[in-house]
CSV table of C-alpha atoms and ligand atoms in Angstrom, one decimal:
chain,number,residue,atom,x,y,z
I,1,UNK,CA,3.3,101.4,38.8
I,2,UNK,CA,0.8,99.7,40.4
I,3,UNK,CA,1.8,98.3,43.2
I,4,UNK,CA,-0.2,95.1,43.1
I,5,UNK,CA,0.4,92.5,41.0
I,6,UNK,CA,-2.0,90.5,38.5
I,7,UNK,CA,-2.5,86.7,37.8
I,8,UNK,CA,-2.3,86.9,34.2
I,9,UNK,CA,-5.6,86.4,32.5
I,10,UNK,CA,-6.0,84.8,29.3
I,11,UNK,CA,-8.7,85.9,26.7
I,12,UNK,CA,-10.0,82.4,26.6
I,13,UNK,CA,-10.1,82.4,31.0
I,14,UNK,CA,-11.4,86.2,30.3
I,15,UNK,CA,-14.7,84.7,27.4
I,16,UNK,CA,-15.7,81.6,29.7
I,17,UNK,CA,-16.2,84.3,32.6
I,18,UNK,CA,-18.2,86.9,30.7
I,19,UNK,CA,-19.9,84.2,29.3
I,20,UNK,CA,-20.6,82.2,32.1
I,21,UNK,CA,-21.7,86.0,33.2
I,22,UNK,CA,-23.9,87.1,30.5
I,23,UNK,CA,-25.5,82.9,31.3
I,24,UNK,CA,-26.1,83.7,35.1
I,25,UNK,CA,-27.3,87.3,34.4
I,26,UNK,CA,-30.2,86.0,31.7
I,27,UNK,CA,-31.4,82.6,34.4
I,28,UNK,CA,-31.0,83.9,37.8
I,29,UNK,CA,-31.3,88.0,38.1
I,30,UNK,CA,-33.3,89.2,35.0
I,31,UNK,CA,-36.4,87.2,36.5
I,32,UNK,CA,-36.0,88.8,39.9
I,33,UNK,CA,-34.7,92.5,39.4
I,34,UNK,CA,-38.2,93.7,39.4
I,35,UNK,CA,-39.3,92.4,42.1
I,36,UNK,CA,-36.7,93.1,44.5
I,37,UNK,CA,-35.6,96.9,43.1
I,38,UNK,CA,-39.4,97.1,43.7
I,39,UNK,CA,-39.7,96.2,47.6
I,40,UNK,CA,-36.1,97.6,48.0
I,41,UNK,CA,-35.2,93.7,49.6
I,42,UNK,CA,-31.2,92.7,49.9
I,43,UNK,CA,-30.4,90.1,46.6
I,44,UNK,CA,-29.3,87.1,49.5
I,45,UNK,CA,-29.5,84.6,46.7
I,46,UNK,CA,-28.5,87.0,43.7
I,47,UNK,CA,-25.2,87.8,46.2
I,48,UNK,CA,-24.3,84.3,47.2
I,49,UNK,CA,-24.0,83.4,43.2
I,50,UNK,CA,-21.8,86.8,43.2
I,51,UNK,CA,-18.7,85.1,45.6
I,52,UNK,CA,-19.1,82.1,43.8
I,53,UNK,CA,-18.4,83.5,40.7
I,54,UNK,CA,-15.7,85.4,42.7
I,55,UNK,CA,-16.7,88.9,42.0
I,56,UNK,CA,-15.8,89.4,46.5
I,57,UNK,CA,-12.1,89.1,44.9
I,58,UNK,CA,-12.4,90.0,41.7
I,59,UNK,CA,-9.7,92.8,41.5
I,60,UNK,CA,-7.7,91.7,44.8
I,61,UNK,CA,-4.3,89.7,44.2
I,62,UNK,CA,-4.6,86.0,43.2
I,63,UNK,CA,-2.2,85.3,46.0
I,64,UNK,CA,-4.5,86.4,48.5
I,65,UNK,CA,-6.7,83.9,46.6
I,66,UNK,CA,-8.2,87.4,44.4
I,67,UNK,CA,-9.4,86.6,40.8
I,68,UNK,CA,-6.6,89.1,40.3
I,69,UNK,CA,-8.8,90.5,37.3
I,70,UNK,CA,-6.6,93.4,35.1
I,71,UNK,CA,-9.3,96.8,35.3
I,72,UNK,CA,-10.1,96.0,31.8
I,73,UNK,CA,-11.9,92.5,32.2
I,74,UNK,CA,-13.4,94.2,35.9
I,75,UNK,CA,-14.7,96.8,33.4
I,76,UNK,CA,-15.9,94.3,31.4
I,77,UNK,CA,-18.1,92.4,34.2
I,78,UNK,CA,-20.0,95.8,35.7
I,79,UNK,CA,-20.5,97.0,32.4
I,80,UNK,CA,-22.5,93.9,31.3
I,81,UNK,CA,-24.5,93.7,35.2
I,82,UNK,CA,-25.0,97.2,35.0
I,83,UNK,CA,-27.0,96.5,31.9
I,84,UNK,CA,-29.6,94.6,33.6
I,85,UNK,CA,-28.9,95.8,37.0
I,86,UNK,CA,-26.5,99.0,38.6
I,87,UNK,CA,-27.6,97.8,42.0
I,88,UNK,CA,-26.0,94.8,42.9
I,89,UNK,CA,-22.9,95.9,41.4
I,90,UNK,CA,-22.3,98.1,44.0
I,91,UNK,CA,-22.1,94.6,46.4
I,92,UNK,CA,-19.0,93.9,45.5
I,93,UNK,CA,-17.6,97.7,44.0
I,94,UNK,CA,-17.7,99.7,47.4
I,95,UNK,CA,-16.6,95.8,49.1
I,96,UNK,CA,-13.3,96.5,46.5
I,97,UNK,CA,-12.7,99.6,47.2
I,98,UNK,CA,-12.3,98.2,51.7
I,99,UNK,CA,-9.8,95.3,49.5
I,100,UNK,CA,-7.6,97.7,47.2
I,101,UNK,CA,-6.9,100.0,50.3
I,102,UNK,CA,-5.5,97.2,52.3
I,103,UNK,CA,-3.7,96.0,49.8
I,104,UNK,CA,-2.0,98.7,48.4
I,105,UNK,CA,-1.5,100.6,51.7
I,106,UNK,CA,-1.7,97.8,54.6
I,107,UNK,CA,1.4,96.1,56.5
I,108,UNK,CA,2.3,92.0,54.9
I,109,UNK,CA,0.8,91.2,58.2
I,110,UNK,CA,-2.6,93.1,57.4
I,111,UNK,CA,-3.0,92.0,54.0
I,112,UNK,CA,-2.2,88.2,54.9
I,113,UNK,CA,-5.1,88.5,57.3
I,114,UNK,CA,-7.9,90.0,55.9
I,115,UNK,CA,-7.9,89.7,52.1
I,116,UNK,CA,-7.9,86.0,51.7
I,117,UNK,CA,-11.8,86.6,53.8
I,118,UNK,CA,-12.8,89.8,52.0
I,119,UNK,CA,-11.8,88.0,48.5
I,120,UNK,CA,-13.5,85.0,49.4
I,121,UNK,CA,-16.4,87.1,50.7
I,122,UNK,CA,-16.9,85.6,54.0
I,123,UNK,CA,-16.5,89.0,55.0
I,124,UNK,CA,-17.9,91.9,52.8
I,125,UNK,CA,-18.1,95.8,53.5
I,126,UNK,CA,-17.4,98.8,52.3
I,127,UNK,CA,-16.2,102.1,52.7
I,128,UNK,CA,-17.0,105.0,55.2
I,129,UNK,CA,-15.6,108.3,54.4
I,130,UNK,CA,-18.7,110.5,53.8
I,131,UNK,CA,-20.1,112.5,57.1
I,132,UNK,CA,-23.0,114.4,57.5
I,133,UNK,CA,-21.2,117.6,56.8
I,134,UNK,CA,-18.7,115.8,55.0
I,135,UNK,CA,-18.9,115.1,51.4
I,136,UNK,CA,-17.1,116.4,48.3
I,137,UNK,CA,-14.9,118.7,51.1
I,138,UNK,CA,-13.5,114.7,52.8
I,139,UNK,CA,-11.4,116.7,54.6
I,140,UNK,CA,-13.9,118.0,56.6
I,141,UNK,CA,-14.7,115.0,58.8
I,142,UNK,CA,-14.9,115.3,62.6
I,143,UNK,CA,-14.7,111.6,63.1
I,144,UNK,CA,-11.6,111.5,65.8
I,145,UNK,CA,-10.1,108.3,66.8
I,146,UNK,CA,-7.8,108.9,70.0
I,147,UNK,CA,-4.5,107.1,70.9
I,148,UNK,CA,-5.0,105.2,74.4
I,149,UNK,CA,-2.6,102.3,74.8
I,150,UNK,CA,-2.6,99.4,72.2
I,151,UNK,CA,-5.6,100.3,70.8
I,152,UNK,CA,-7.7,103.4,69.7
I,153,UNK,CA,-11.1,104.9,70.3
I,154,UNK,CA,-14.0,106.1,67.3
I,155,UNK,CA,-16.5,108.8,67.6
I,156,UNK,CA,-18.4,110.2,65.1
I,157,UNK,CA,-20.9,109.3,62.4
I,158,UNK,CA,-20.7,108.5,59.2
I,159,UNK,CA,-23.4,108.8,56.3
I,160,UNK,CA,-24.6,107.0,53.1
I,161,UNK,CA,-22.7,104.1,53.6
I,162,UNK,CA,-22.9,101.1,50.9
I,163,UNK,CA,-23.6,97.9,52.2
I,164,UNK,CA,-23.7,99.5,55.4
I,165,UNK,CA,-26.7,97.0,57.1
I,166,UNK,CA,-25.4,94.2,55.6
I,167,UNK,CA,-21.6,94.2,55.3
I,168,UNK,CA,-19.3,93.7,58.3
I,169,UNK,CA,-16.0,95.6,58.0
I,170,UNK,CA,-15.4,99.3,56.6
I,171,UNK,CA,-12.3,100.9,55.5
I,172,UNK,CA,-13.4,104.0,58.0
I,173,UNK,CA,-11.9,107.3,57.7
I,174,UNK,CA,-11.0,109.8,60.6
I,175,UNK,CA,-8.8,112.3,62.4
I,176,UNK,CA,-6.2,111.3,64.7
I,177,UNK,CA,-5.3,115.1,65.0
I,178,UNK,CA,-8.1,116.9,64.7
I,179,UNK,CA,-5.8,120.1,64.3
I,180,UNK,CA,-3.2,119.6,62.1
I,181,UNK,CA,-2.7,121.8,58.9
I,182,UNK,CA,-2.8,121.2,56.6
I,183,UNK,CA,-5.9,118.9,57.3
I,184,UNK,CA,-5.0,115.7,55.0
I,185,UNK,CA,-2.1,115.3,57.5
I,186,UNK,CA,-4.2,114.7,60.5
I,187,UNK,CA,-5.9,112.0,58.4
I,188,UNK,CA,-5.9,107.7,59.2
I,189,UNK,CA,-7.7,104.7,57.6
I,190,UNK,CA,-8.9,102.0,59.9
I,191,UNK,CA,-9.8,99.1,59.4
I,192,UNK,CA,-13.0,98.3,61.2
I,193,UNK,CA,-15.1,95.3,62.0
I,194,UNK,CA,-18.6,95.7,63.5
I,195,UNK,CA,-18.2,95.7,67.2
I,196,UNK,CA,-19.6,97.2,70.5
I,197,UNK,CA,-19.3,100.4,70.1
I,198,UNK,CA,-20.4,100.3,65.8
I,199,UNK,CA,-24.4,100.6,65.7
I,200,UNK,CA,-26.1,101.1,62.3
I,201,UNK,CA,-28.0,104.4,62.9
I,202,UNK,CA,-30.9,104.1,59.6
I,203,UNK,CA,-31.3,102.4,56.9
I,204,UNK,CA,-31.4,105.7,54.2
I,205,UNK,CA,-34.2,105.6,51.8
I,206,UNK,CA,-33.2,106.4,48.2
I,207,UNK,CA,-34.8,107.3,44.7
I,208,UNK,CA,-33.2,104.3,42.4
I,209,UNK,CA,-30.2,102.2,43.8
I,210,UNK,CA,-32.6,100.1,46.0
I,211,UNK,CA,-31.6,96.2,47.7
I,212,UNK,CA,-28.4,97.7,48.4
I,213,UNK,CA,-28.1,98.8,51.5
I,214,UNK,CA,-27.4,102.6,52.3
I,215,UNK,CA,-27.0,104.0,55.8
I,216,UNK,CA,-26.0,106.2,58.8
I,217,UNK,CA,-23.3,104.5,61.1
I,218,UNK,CA,-23.3,105.5,64.6
I,219,UNK,CA,-19.5,104.8,66.7
I,220,UNK,CA,-19.5,105.4,70.3
I,221,UNK,CA,-17.1,104.8,71.9
I,222,UNK,CA,-15.0,102.4,69.6
I,223,UNK,CA,-11.8,100.6,70.6
I,224,UNK,CA,-9.9,98.6,68.1
I,225,UNK,CA,-6.6,97.2,68.5
I,226,UNK,CA,-3.8,100.0,66.9
I,227,UNK,CA,-3.1,97.2,64.4
I,228,UNK,CA,-6.0,98.4,62.7
I,229,UNK,CA,-4.7,101.1,61.7
I,230,UNK,CA,-4.1,100.8,57.4
I,231,UNK,CA,-0.4,100.7,56.9
I,232,UNK,CA,-0.5,101.4,61.0
I,233,UNK,CA,1.2,104.9,60.5
I,234,UNK,CA,-1.2,107.8,61.6
I,235,UNK,CA,-1.8,111.0,58.8
I,236,UNK,CA,-1.6,109.0,55.8
I,237,UNK,CA,-5.8,108.5,55.0
I,238,UNK,CA,-6.6,110.6,52.9
I,239,UNK,CA,-4.1,109.5,50.2
I,240,UNK,CA,-5.4,106.2,51.1
I,241,UNK,CA,-8.6,106.9,51.1
I,242,UNK,CA,-8.2,108.9,47.8
I,243,UNK,CA,-5.7,106.4,46.4
I,244,UNK,CA,-7.9,104.0,45.3
I,245,UNK,CA,-10.1,106.7,42.8
I,246,UNK,CA,-8.8,105.4,39.8
I,247,UNK,CA,-9.8,102.2,39.7
I,248,UNK,CA,-13.4,103.3,41.3
I,249,UNK,CA,-13.8,106.1,38.8
I,250,UNK,CA,-13.6,103.5,36.0
I,251,UNK,CA,-16.0,101.1,38.2
I,252,UNK,CA,-18.2,103.7,38.2
I,253,UNK,CA,-17.8,104.7,34.4
I,254,UNK,CA,-18.7,100.7,34.3
I,255,UNK,CA,-21.8,101.6,35.6
I,256,UNK,CA,-22.4,104.5,33.3
I,257,UNK,CA,-21.7,102.8,30.3
I,258,UNK,CA,-23.6,99.5,31.0
I,259,UNK,CA,-26.7,102.0,32.0
I,260,UNK,CA,-26.0,103.9,28.6
I,261,UNK,CA,-26.2,100.3,27.0
I,262,UNK,CA,-29.0,98.8,28.9
I,263,UNK,CA,-31.2,102.2,28.0
I,264,UNK,CA,-30.5,101.4,24.5
I,265,UNK,CA,-30.9,98.2,24.5
I,266,UNK,CA,-34.6,98.9,26.1
I,267,UNK,CA,-35.3,101.6,23.5
I,268,UNK,CA,-34.6,99.2,20.5
I,269,UNK,CA,-36.6,96.6,21.3
I,270,UNK,CA,-39.4,98.6,21.9
I,271,UNK,CA,-39.0,100.9,18.6
I,272,UNK,CA,-38.6,98.4,16.2
I,273,UNK,CA,-42.5,97.0,18.1
I,274,UNK,CA,-44.0,100.0,18.8
I,275,UNK,CA,-46.2,100.9,15.7
I,276,UNK,CA,-48.2,105.0,15.1
I,277,UNK,CA,-49.3,106.1,11.9
I,278,UNK,CA,-48.6,102.1,10.8
I,279,UNK,CA,-45.3,101.6,10.8
I,280,UNK,CA,-42.6,100.7,13.3
I,281,UNK,CA,-42.2,104.3,16.0
I,282,UNK,CA,-38.3,103.7,14.7
I,283,UNK,CA,-38.7,104.4,11.1
I,284,UNK,CA,-39.8,107.8,12.4
I,285,UNK,CA,-37.4,110.3,12.3
I,286,UNK,CA,-37.2,111.8,15.5
I,287,UNK,CA,-37.1,108.9,16.6
I,288,UNK,CA,-34.3,107.6,14.8
I,289,UNK,CA,-32.7,110.8,15.5
I,290,UNK,CA,-32.6,109.6,19.1
I,291,UNK,CA,-31.1,106.1,18.3
I,292,UNK,CA,-28.4,107.1,16.7
I,293,UNK,CA,-27.7,109.9,19.2
I,294,UNK,CA,-27.9,107.2,22.2
I,295,UNK,CA,-26.0,104.7,20.0
I,296,UNK,CA,-22.8,107.2,19.6
I,297,UNK,CA,-22.8,108.1,23.0
I,298,UNK,CA,-22.7,104.5,24.7
I,299,UNK,CA,-20.2,103.6,22.3
I,300,UNK,CA,-18.3,106.6,22.8
I,301,UNK,CA,-18.6,106.2,27.1
I,302,UNK,CA,-17.6,102.1,26.0
I,303,UNK,CA,-13.9,103.0,24.7
I,304,UNK,CA,-13.0,105.9,27.2
I,305,UNK,CA,-13.9,103.6,30.0
I,306,UNK,CA,-12.0,100.7,28.0
I,307,UNK,CA,-9.1,103.1,27.6
I,308,UNK,CA,-8.7,104.4,31.0
I,309,UNK,CA,-9.1,100.6,32.0
I,310,UNK,CA,-6.1,99.5,29.3
I,311,UNK,CA,-3.7,102.9,30.7
I,312,UNK,CA,-3.9,101.4,34.2
I,313,UNK,CA,-2.8,98.0,33.7
I,314,UNK,CA,-0.5,99.3,32.1
I,315,UNK,CA,0.2,100.7,35.5
I,316,UNK,CA,0.6,104.3,33.9
I,317,UNK,CA,-1.1,107.3,35.7
I,318,UNK,CA,-4.5,107.6,34.9
I,319,UNK,CA,-6.4,110.3,36.9
I,320,UNK,CA,-7.6,112.5,34.1
I,321,UNK,CA,-8.2,109.4,32.0
I,322,UNK,CA,-10.2,107.8,34.4
I,323,UNK,CA,-12.2,111.1,35.3
I,324,UNK,CA,-13.4,112.2,31.6
I,325,UNK,CA,-14.4,108.4,31.5
I,326,UNK,CA,-16.3,108.3,34.8
I,327,UNK,CA,-17.7,111.8,33.7
I,328,UNK,CA,-18.8,111.3,30.1
I,329,UNK,CA,-20.3,108.0,31.4
I,330,UNK,CA,-22.0,108.9,34.0
I,331,UNK,CA,-24.3,111.4,31.8
I,332,UNK,CA,-24.2,109.4,28.9
I,333,UNK,CA,-26.3,107.2,31.3
I,334,UNK,CA,-28.7,110.0,32.6
I,335,UNK,CA,-29.4,111.3,28.8
I,336,UNK,CA,-29.7,107.4,27.6
I,337,UNK,CA,-32.2,106.6,29.9
I,338,UNK,CA,-33.8,109.6,30.1
I,339,UNK,CA,-34.3,109.6,26.0
I,340,UNK,CA,-35.4,106.3,26.2
I,341,UNK,CA,-37.9,106.4,28.5
I,342,UNK,CA,-39.1,109.1,25.8
I,343,UNK,CA,-39.1,106.7,23.2
I,344,UNK,CA,-41.3,104.3,25.6
I,345,UNK,CA,-44.1,106.7,26.0
I,346,UNK,CA,-46.1,106.2,28.5
I,347,UNK,CA,-44.9,102.7,29.4
I,348,UNK,CA,-41.6,104.6,30.2
I,349,UNK,CA,-43.7,105.8,33.0
I,350,UNK,CA,-45.1,102.4,34.5
I,351,UNK,CA,-43.5,100.0,36.8
I,352,UNK,CA,-44.1,97.2,34.6
I,353,UNK,CA,-41.2,98.5,32.1
I,354,UNK,CA,-37.1,98.0,33.1
I,355,UNK,CA,-36.9,101.4,32.0
I,356,UNK,CA,-37.6,103.7,34.7
I,357,UNK,CA,-35.5,101.3,36.7
I,358,UNK,CA,-32.6,102.7,34.9
I,359,UNK,CA,-33.9,106.1,35.3
I,360,UNK,CA,-33.9,106.2,38.4
I,361,UNK,CA,-30.4,104.3,38.7
I,362,UNK,CA,-28.8,106.4,36.3
I,363,UNK,CA,-28.1,109.8,38.1
I,364,UNK,CA,-26.0,108.2,41.3
I,365,UNK,CA,-23.4,107.5,39.0
I,366,UNK,CA,-22.9,111.4,38.1
I,367,UNK,CA,-22.7,111.6,42.0
I,368,UNK,CA,-20.3,108.4,43.7
I,369,UNK,CA,-16.4,108.2,43.5
I,370,UNK,CA,-16.5,112.6,43.5
I,371,UNK,CA,-19.7,113.9,41.7
I,372,UNK,CA,-19.5,115.4,37.7
I,373,UNK,CA,-19.1,119.1,39.1
I,374,UNK,CA,-15.3,118.0,40.6
I,375,UNK,CA,-14.9,116.1,37.7
I,376,UNK,CA,-14.8,118.3,35.8
I,377,UNK,CA,-12.5,120.8,37.8
I,378,UNK,CA,-10.3,117.6,38.0
I,379,UNK,CA,-9.7,117.4,34.8
I,380,UNK,CA,-8.9,120.4,33.8
I,381,UNK,CA,-6.6,121.0,36.5
I,382,UNK,CA,-4.5,117.9,35.4
I,383,UNK,CA,-5.4,118.7,31.2
I,384,UNK,CA,-3.8,121.9,32.2
I,385,UNK,CA,-0.8,120.6,33.8
I,386,UNK,CA,0.2,118.4,30.7
I,387,UNK,CA,-0.6,120.6,28.7
I,388,UNK,CA,2.2,122.6,30.7
I,389,UNK,CA,4.8,119.7,29.7
I,390,UNK,CA,3.5,119.6,26.2
A,401,FAD,C1,-26.4,106.0,46.7
A,401,FAD,C2,-25.2,106.7,47.5
A,401,FAD,C3,-24.3,106.0,48.1
A,401,FAD,C4,-23.1,106.5,49.0
A,401,FAD,N1,-22.1,105.6,49.0
A,401,FAD,C5,-20.9,106.3,49.9
A,401,FAD,C6,-20.3,104.8,50.6
A,401,FAD,O1,-20.5,104.2,50.5
A,401,FAD,N2,-18.7,106.0,50.6
A,401,FAD,C7,-18.9,107.0,51.3
A,401,FAD,O2,-18.2,107.0,52.0
A,401,FAD,N3,-19.8,107.8,50.7
A,401,FAD,C8,-21.0,107.4,50.1
A,401,FAD,N4,-22.0,108.4,49.6
A,401,FAD,C9,-21.7,109.7,49.1
A,401,FAD,C10,-21.5,110.2,48.4
A,401,FAD,O3,-19.6,110.0,48.2
A,401,FAD,C11,-21.0,111.7,48.8
A,401,FAD,O4,-22.6,111.8,48.5
A,401,FAD,C12,-20.2,112.6,47.6
A,401,FAD,O5,-18.9,112.9,47.8
A,401,FAD,C13,-20.9,113.6,47.7
A,401,FAD,O6,-21.2,114.6,48.8
A,401,FAD,P1,-22.2,115.4,49.2
A,401,FAD,O7,-23.6,114.7,49.0
A,401,FAD,O8,-22.3,115.6,51.1
A,401,FAD,O9,-22.7,116.9,48.2
A,401,FAD,P2,-21.7,118.4,48.7
A,401,FAD,O10,-20.2,117.6,48.9
A,401,FAD,O11,-22.2,118.5,50.4
A,401,FAD,O12,-22.2,118.8,47.4
A,401,FAD,C14,-24.0,119.3,47.3
A,401,FAD,C15,-23.3,120.5,45.7
A,401,FAD,O13,-21.9,121.1,45.4
A,401,FAD,C16,-20.8,120.7,44.5
A,401,FAD,N5,-19.7,121.3,45.0
A,401,FAD,C17,-19.4,120.6,46.2
A,401,FAD,N6,-18.0,121.3,46.4
A,401,FAD,C18,-17.3,121.9,45.5
A,401,FAD,C19,-16.4,122.5,44.9
A,401,FAD,N7,-15.4,122.7,45.3
A,401,FAD,N8,-16.6,123.0,43.2
A,401,FAD,C20,-17.7,122.7,42.5
A,401,FAD,N9,-19.5,122.4,42.8
A,401,FAD,C21,-18.8,121.5,44.7
A,401,FAD,C22,-21.0,119.3,44.5
A,401,FAD,O14,-20.4,118.6,43.1
A,401,FAD,C23,-22.8,119.0,44.5
A,401,FAD,O15,-22.9,119.2,43.5
A,401,FAD,C24,-23.0,107.6,49.0
A,401,FAD,C25,-23.6,108.2,48.6
A,401,FAD,C26,-25.1,107.9,47.6
A,401,FAD,C27,-25.9,108.8,47.1
C-alpha cells in the first residue's frame, strides 16, 4: 500500500483544476514559451503561477498543505502542460521527488518541519543523485558524509541536477559507509538546504529542456545537523532514493504523452493548411499514414500511463506498469516529434514553429528516471518474475 494518505478528489474538483490549467496554458504560457526557450531564461512569472495553482504540493498530502492529488490527476496535469512546454513540468516534478522522499521515508518531525513549506513552494528544490562518474550505476557514487558529533560533514560533486541554481533544498544521496558491501547498504539520503559549503559549480548547456536550470553542485566540508538524515537511520538511502521511482516514471511517461500529443496536434493542424499539388498534404496518403501512426502511438502511450497511474492509486505494486508506460510514452514522444517535424517540411526546421522545441525536448524523456535501455531490462525482469508466479 502507498503510505501516503490522500485527500479524496471529486471528479468535479479535478475537472475545474484541469480547465483552469488549460486556460492558463493558452493565456499565460503559449505567448511566452518561444522567447523563454530560445533565450534559455528562467520563467519566474510562470513559476509563480504554478505556485499559485498549488503544483509544488500537487502530490503532497493535504495534511501538510498539499493538493494530495491522485497519480491519475497529476499525470493528466503533466500531460497537458507538456503538450505545450514540457520543460516547466520539471520545475515542480523534481521538487515533488524531494517532497515524496520526506513524506514517504521521513520521521514525523521531518514531515512536519519540511513538507508545509515544500508544498507551498516557499522552499523549492529537487533530487541530487547523479555524479560525474555515476548515473545509471547509482551505487558507484563517491560523495561521502562523515558523522562528527551531532552533525554530518559532506564532500563531493553532483551533476545534472534539475533546479540546481534556482532551488534552495535537495534530497542528497551520499555514502555514509563507502566500504559497505553490498554497496547500497552504505548509502544515505539527506535533506540538504543551500548554506555554507554548498555551491553551484556551473550551469549545464543543453540541446533542449531549456529554461529549467541543470547544474553541477559542489559540496566542500558542508556541515548539516544529524536530524537532516531522512528517516534518521543510515544505510537506507538507495532504497529511499529509488522508492519514488514508480511515481517518477509515471511523471516522465506523462511528459512523453504530452509531447506525443502536442506533436500530433501541431502536425494535424499544419497538414490541413499546407497545400501541395492542389490539396492539403493531409490528403496525400503518405502523410495520412504518418498521422494514423502518430495518433495510435499517442493514444497507446496515454492509456498505458493512465493504467500505471490508476494501479498506483489503488495502492498496488506498479513498477512494471510504470516502466512500460515510461518506456513506451518516451519513445512515442521521440517518434511523434520526429514525424511531426517532417510533416512540417522546411518549417519544421525553422525556429519560428513550435515543433522544433518538442523535437529538442523529447529525447530527455528517454534518459530521465532510468534510461530506456535499463527500463526494458527492468520490465523483462519483472515480467519473468510475474510469469513464473502465474
Ligand atoms: C536534462 C537532464 C536533467 C537531469 N536531472 C537530474 C536530476 O535532477 N537529478 C539527478 O540526480 N540526475 C539528473 N539527471 C541525470 C540522469 O538521471 C542520468 O543522466 C541518467 O541516470 C543516465 O546516467 P548517465 O548519463 O551517467 O549515463 P550512463 O549511466 O553512463 O549510461 C550511458 C549509456 O549506457 C547505458 N547503460 C548503462 N548501464 C547499462 C546496463 N547495465 N545495461 C545496458 N545499458 C546500460 C545507458 O542506458 C546509456 O545509454 C538529468 C539528466 C539530464 C540530461
